[in-house]
Tab-separated table of C-alpha atoms in Angstrom:
chain	number	residue	atom	x	y	z
I	111	MET	CA	0.936	-36.257	18.037
I	112	ASN	CA	1.036	-33.141	15.531
I	113	THR	CA	2.104	-30.212	18.030
I	114	SER	CA	0.933	-27.419	15.251
I	115	VAL	CA	-1.043	-27.490	12.024
I	116	PRO	CA	-1.205	-24.720	9.567
I	117	VAL	CA	-4.987	-23.882	9.205
I	118	LEU	CA	-5.410	-21.647	5.974
I	119	MET	CA	-8.193	-19.106	6.008
I	120	TYR	CA	-9.761	-18.285	2.498
I	121	HIS	CA	-12.550	-16.168	1.587
I	122	ALA	CA	-13.368	-15.461	-2.195
I	123	VAL	CA	-11.995	-17.123	-4.956
I	124	ALA	CA	-12.394	-14.791	-7.782
I	125	ARG	CA	-10.717	-13.055	-10.891
I	126	GLU	CA	-12.895	-9.926	-10.456
I	127	PRO	CA	-14.022	-9.506	-6.889
I	128	ASN	CA	-15.656	-6.311	-6.010
I	129	ALA	CA	-14.219	-3.868	-3.697
I	130	ALA	CA	-15.572	-5.263	-0.192
I	131	THR	CA	-14.180	-8.960	-0.915
I	132	ARG	CA	-10.795	-7.985	-3.043
I	133	GLY	CA	-8.582	-7.781	-0.231
I	134	LEU	CA	-9.149	-11.045	1.317
I	135	SER	CA	-9.760	-12.797	-2.173
I	136	VAL	CA	-7.533	-14.848	-4.293
I	137	THR	CA	-7.363	-15.455	-7.995
I	138	PRO	CA	-8.166	-19.144	-9.294
I	139	GLU	CA	-4.870	-19.089	-10.704
I	140	ALA	CA	-3.111	-18.333	-7.200
I	141	PHE	CA	-5.412	-20.821	-5.266
I	142	ALA	CA	-4.334	-23.692	-7.882
I	143	GLU	CA	-0.560	-22.580	-7.483
I	144	GLN	CA	-1.074	-22.706	-3.754
I	145	LEU	CA	-2.683	-26.059	-3.823
I	146	ALA	CA	0.283	-27.239	-5.950
I	147	VAL	CA	2.754	-26.074	-3.243
I	148	LEU	CA	1.013	-28.319	-0.694
I	149	ASP	CA	1.162	-31.179	-3.002
I	150	ASP	CA	4.807	-30.492	-3.744
I	151	LEU	CA	5.977	-30.270	-0.222
I	152	GLY	CA	3.728	-33.607	1.003
I	153	PHE	CA	0.881	-31.755	3.075
I	154	HIS	CA	-2.133	-33.617	3.609
I	155	PRO	CA	-5.288	-31.503	3.756
I	156	VAL	CA	-7.864	-32.762	6.536
I	157	THR	CA	-11.119	-31.346	7.801
I	158	THR	CA	-11.646	-29.337	10.742
I	159	ALA	CA	-13.618	-32.113	12.319
I	160	ALA	CA	-10.910	-34.564	11.583
I	161	LEU	CA	-8.013	-32.403	13.216
I	162	ALA	CA	-10.330	-31.665	16.243
I	163	ALA	CA	-10.921	-35.309	16.624
I	164	HIS	CA	-7.410	-36.052	16.612
I	165	TRP	CA	-6.360	-33.843	19.218
I	166	ARG	CA	-9.151	-35.066	21.511
I	167	SER	CA	-8.300	-38.664	20.996
I	168	PRO	CA	-5.169	-38.980	19.156
I	169	GLY	CA	-5.005	-42.826	19.197
I	170	SER	CA	-8.594	-43.320	17.722
I	171	ALA	CA	-8.142	-40.631	15.181
I	172	PRO	CA	-4.762	-40.547	13.627
I	173	LEU	CA	-4.023	-37.979	10.948
I	174	PRO	CA	-1.612	-38.148	7.841
I	175	PRO	CA	1.800	-36.786	7.894
I	176	ARG	CA	2.039	-33.036	7.404
I	177	PRO	CA	-1.579	-32.215	7.848
I	178	VAL	CA	-2.875	-29.002	6.763
I	179	LEU	CA	-6.525	-27.352	6.775
I	180	LEU	CA	-7.999	-25.462	3.902
I	181	THR	CA	-10.956	-23.224	5.240
I	182	PHE	CA	-13.216	-21.010	3.284
I	183	ASP	CA	-15.378	-18.260	5.240
I	184	ASP	CA	-18.762	-16.632	4.320
I	185	GLY	CA	-19.856	-19.023	1.183
I	186	TYR	CA	-18.825	-16.937	-2.074
I	187	GLU	CA	-19.603	-18.550	-5.232
I	188	GLY	CA	-16.212	-18.830	-6.363
I	189	VAL	CA	-15.624	-21.495	-3.851
I	190	HIS	CA	-17.885	-23.989	-6.108
I	191	ARG	CA	-16.852	-22.335	-9.408
I	192	HIS	CA	-12.967	-21.997	-9.019
I	193	ALA	CA	-11.740	-23.929	-5.843
I	194	LEU	CA	-13.828	-26.978	-5.963
I	195	PRO	CA	-12.410	-28.371	-9.206
I	196	VAL	CA	-8.613	-27.788	-8.007
I	197	LEU	CA	-9.689	-29.541	-4.755
I	198	LYS	CA	-11.051	-32.629	-6.626
I	199	GLY	CA	-8.017	-32.362	-8.898
I	200	HIS	CA	-5.803	-33.121	-6.041
I	201	GLY	CA	-8.162	-35.220	-3.711
I	202	PHE	CA	-8.074	-32.683	-1.307
I	203	PRO	CA	-11.000	-32.112	1.425
I	204	ALA	CA	-11.562	-28.610	2.867
I	205	THR	CA	-14.011	-27.001	5.507
I	206	LEU	CA	-16.522	-24.408	4.047
I	207	PHE	CA	-17.913	-22.313	6.972
I	208	VAL	CA	-21.128	-20.750	5.611
I	209	SER	CA	-23.347	-17.767	6.911
I	210	THR	CA	-26.730	-18.793	6.393
I	211	GLY	CA	-28.373	-15.709	6.087
I	212	TRP	CA	-25.933	-14.622	3.303
I	213	LEU	CA	-26.375	-17.682	0.825
I	214	ARG	CA	-28.949	-17.327	-1.882
I	215	GLY	CA	-32.233	-19.252	-1.325
I	216	ALA	CA	-35.220	-19.373	0.885
I	217	HIS	CA	-33.175	-17.989	4.082
I	218	ASP	CA	-31.130	-15.009	2.311
I	219	MET	CA	-31.292	-11.972	4.427
I	220	GLY	CA	-29.664	-9.787	1.636
I	221	GLY	CA	-26.190	-9.108	3.410
I	222	GLY	CA	-23.921	-11.182	1.193
I	223	LEU	CA	-21.002	-9.054	0.155
I	224	ASP	CA	-20.785	-10.545	-3.355
I	225	THR	CA	-22.292	-13.110	-5.379
I	226	MET	CA	-22.732	-16.271	-2.764
I	227	LEU	CA	-23.522	-19.590	-3.144
I	228	ASP	CA	-26.723	-21.384	-3.269
I	229	TRP	CA	-27.896	-24.474	-1.513
I	230	ASP	CA	-27.397	-26.796	-4.411
I	231	GLN	CA	-23.848	-25.699	-4.615
I	232	VAL	CA	-23.207	-26.120	-1.032
I	233	ARG	CA	-24.591	-29.693	-1.342
I	234	GLU	CA	-22.238	-30.273	-4.365
I	235	LEU	CA	-19.496	-29.123	-2.368
I	236	ALA	CA	-20.432	-31.399	0.702
I	237	ALA	CA	-20.855	-34.390	-1.608
I	238	ALA	CA	-17.114	-33.849	-2.902
I	239	GLY	CA	-15.835	-34.055	0.628
I	240	VAL	CA	-15.861	-30.453	1.707
I	241	GLU	CA	-17.135	-30.337	5.512
I	242	ILE	CA	-20.153	-27.753	5.921
I	243	GLY	CA	-19.551	-25.764	9.149
I	244	GLY	CA	-21.401	-22.939	10.851
I	245	HIS	CA	-20.372	-19.092	10.625
I	246	SER	CA	-23.437	-17.775	12.117
I	247	HIS	CA	-26.643	-16.543	10.206
I	248	THR	CA	-26.079	-12.742	9.387
I	249	HIS	CA	-22.287	-12.646	10.244
I	250	PRO	CA	-22.340	-10.317	12.972
I	251	GLN	CA	-19.550	-9.624	15.421
I	252	LEU	CA	-20.632	-12.107	18.270
I	253	ASP	CA	-19.019	-10.798	21.150
I	254	GLN	CA	-21.179	-7.463	20.762
I	255	LEU	CA	-24.503	-9.204	20.938
I	256	ASP	CA	-26.750	-9.852	24.050
I	257	ASP	CA	-27.278	-13.448	25.147
I	258	ASP	CA	-30.691	-13.766	23.036
I	259	ALA	CA	-29.226	-12.288	19.814
I	260	LEU	CA	-26.111	-14.413	20.126
I	261	TRP	CA	-27.766	-17.584	20.637
I	262	SER	CA	-30.467	-16.988	17.675
I	263	GLU	CA	-27.370	-16.490	15.422
I	264	LEU	CA	-25.987	-19.879	16.324
I	265	ILE	CA	-28.837	-21.816	16.378
I	266	ARG	CA	-30.517	-20.429	13.299
I	267	CYS	CA	-27.352	-21.183	11.420
I	268	LYS	CA	-27.132	-24.772	12.731
I	269	GLU	CA	-30.591	-25.527	12.249
I	270	ILE	CA	-30.622	-24.161	8.686
I	271	VAL	CA	-27.488	-26.133	7.693
I	272	ALA	CA	-29.179	-29.216	9.334
I	273	ALA	CA	-32.313	-28.697	7.311
I	274	GLU	CA	-30.707	-28.066	3.935
I	275	LEU	CA	-28.112	-31.093	4.193
I	276	GLY	CA	-29.783	-33.382	6.547
I	277	THR	CA	-26.420	-33.336	8.675
I	278	ALA	CA	-25.866	-30.794	11.643
I	279	PRO	CA	-22.621	-28.726	11.384
I	280	VAL	CA	-20.191	-29.747	14.122
I	281	SER	CA	-17.684	-27.215	13.475
I	282	PHE	CA	-17.620	-23.186	13.537
I	283	ALA	CA	-15.607	-20.199	12.651
I	284	TYR	CA	-16.101	-16.861	14.406
I	285	PRO	CA	-17.372	-14.016	12.140
I	286	TYR	CA	-14.199	-11.561	11.728
I	287	GLY	CA	-12.530	-13.987	14.133
I	288	TYR	CA	-13.920	-12.390	17.235
I	289	SER	CA	-14.876	-14.111	20.270
I	290	SER	CA	-14.687	-13.979	23.996
I	291	ARG	CA	-15.340	-16.802	26.918
I	292	ARG	CA	-19.253	-16.063	26.879
I	293	VAL	CA	-19.352	-16.660	23.037
I	294	ARG	CA	-17.255	-19.722	22.935
I	295	ALA	CA	-19.410	-21.240	25.941
I	296	ARG	CA	-22.355	-20.626	23.828
I	297	VAL	CA	-20.855	-21.967	20.564
I	298	ARG	CA	-20.016	-25.266	22.683
I	299	ALA	CA	-23.587	-25.308	24.129
I	300	ALA	CA	-25.309	-24.898	20.613
I	301	GLY	CA	-23.597	-28.162	19.896
I	302	PHE	CA	-20.621	-27.439	17.830
I	303	ARG	CA	-17.790	-29.601	18.859
I	304	GLN	CA	-14.886	-27.176	17.775
I	305	ALA	CA	-14.451	-23.570	16.481
I	306	LEU	CA	-11.789	-21.574	14.566
I	307	ALA	CA	-10.597	-17.935	15.171
I	308	VAL	CA	-8.037	-15.979	13.280
I	309	GLY	CA	-5.022	-15.344	15.271
I	310	ASN	CA	-2.242	-15.686	12.448
I	311	GLY	CA	-0.495	-18.528	13.861
I	312	PRO	CA	-0.378	-22.175	13.538
I	313	ALA	CA	-3.185	-24.056	15.424
I	314	ARG	CA	-1.984	-26.139	18.571
I	315	ARG	CA	-3.808	-28.628	20.637
I	316	ALA	CA	-2.960	-26.313	23.808
I	317	GLN	CA	-5.264	-23.598	22.329
I	318	GLY	CA	-8.152	-25.777	23.069
I	319	PRO	CA	-10.970	-26.753	20.645
I	320	TYR	CA	-12.874	-23.513	20.714
I	321	ALA	CA	-10.210	-21.043	19.706
I	322	LEU	CA	-7.948	-22.628	17.137
I	323	ARG	CA	-5.899	-20.398	15.011
I	324	ARG	CA	-5.668	-19.633	11.473
I	325	LEU	CA	-3.319	-18.025	8.801
I	326	THR	CA	-5.072	-15.515	6.446
I	327	VAL	CA	-4.322	-15.930	2.777
I	328	ARG	CA	-5.195	-12.875	0.919
I	329	ARG	CA	-4.909	-11.393	-2.490
I	330	GLY	CA	-1.348	-10.095	-1.916
I	331	THR	CA	0.140	-13.245	-0.742
I	332	THR	CA	2.925	-14.587	-2.950
I	333	THR	CA	3.794	-18.107	-3.790
I	334	GLU	CA	6.921	-17.594	-1.774
I	335	GLU	CA	5.133	-16.064	1.234
I	336	PHE	CA	2.442	-19.060	1.045
I	337	GLU	CA	5.301	-21.368	1.241
I	338	ARG	CA	6.611	-19.725	4.216
I	339	LEU	CA	3.297	-19.578	5.869
I	340	VAL	CA	2.463	-23.189	5.603
I	341	THR	CA	6.077	-23.985	6.658
I	342	GLY	CA	6.026	-21.933	9.698
I	343	ARG	CA	8.773	-19.520	8.621
I	344	ALA	CA	8.412	-15.774	9.044
I	345	ILE	CA	5.089	-16.042	10.376
I	346	ALA	CA	5.461	-13.043	12.788
I	347	ARG	CA	7.091	-10.770	10.569
I	348	TYR	CA	4.439	-11.348	7.762
I	349	PHE	CA	1.376	-10.672	10.086
I	350	ALA	CA	3.263	-7.867	12.156
I	351	GLY	CA	0.915	-5.149	10.555
I	352	ASP	CA	-2.365	-7.065	11.192
I	353	ARG	CA	-1.492	-7.706	15.038
I	354	ALA	CA	-1.009	-3.850	15.408
I	355	LEU	CA	-4.311	-3.089	13.539
I	356	THR	CA	-5.940	-6.051	16.018
I	357	LYS	CA	-4.512	-4.633	19.196
I	358	GLY	CA	-5.811	-1.196	18.303
I	359	TYR	CA	-9.411	-2.257	17.329
I	360	ALA	CA	-9.633	-4.467	20.293
I	361	LEU	CA	-9.409	-1.316	22.509
I	362	VAL	CA	-12.463	0.216	20.662
I	363	ARG	CA	-14.475	-2.886	20.778
I	364	ARG	CA	-13.599	-3.031	24.530
I	365	ALA	CA	-14.936	0.387	25.060
I	366	ARG	CA	-18.046	-0.275	22.897
I	367	ARG	CA	-18.782	-3.045	25.047
I	368	ILE	CA	-18.097	-1.110	28.453
I	369	ARG	CA	-20.307	1.898	27.005
I	370	GLY	CA	-23.012	-0.468	26.162
I	371	LYS	CA	-23.156	-1.917	29.481
I	372	ALA	CA	-23.192	1.684	31.164
I	373	ILE	CA	-26.273	2.710	29.003
I	374	GLY	CA	-27.869	-0.518	29.888
I	375	THR	CA	-27.432	0.077	33.494
I	376	ARG	CA	-28.992	3.622	33.290
I	377	VAL	CA	-32.109	2.479	31.352
């Protein structure tokens, strides 16, 4: 049984991203080089659904040697334009988590941060072996929502993907990586069988199917750093700054929740 698996989190793949997406984007050239590294090192990408199925029932759902997950959040157009040809060239599957209210088309709420995919492109990605998962409808911080708004975000996302693709999504990724016990319970109740956070560490079976960690790949990730990430070397040092920021922001978000509950009590 695989004790840990690197799950790579991508966002935009673009040569000239806008300011909002630049930091978490990668160039098409960098993405191609990173997939070449995986190939050279003997990694075998799988989908999120495949990894979770294996950890639920190892005997009935075996994985290839050196599994790795390639995941994309939000639904930027460059995933189709730039990433898909490279994935096809290597024969690699991946998982795309879409915020349905950000994609171009009938459900567009206008919140997309850059040029987003349209549904024809999403269907092409699915046909090419990319698992399509949910990423909420409008990309809010789910743990800051009340129960009704949280449920709406999850169900609208699931139902729109099912209507557009003919298959309901089974995997989910938390916007911003934030969740809570309540959010995870609702994700499960909505019918998603597994969900990914961030955490910037390798995914392990012990994390549970609704809190699997990922490793952030960003514009500043060099080829050497990428190789260290996927092989599990110096991960803590690479993400030390991220962890400090995460802890600080967690305190701010906790204060907001407490303040919100207090206001609700006074009303």
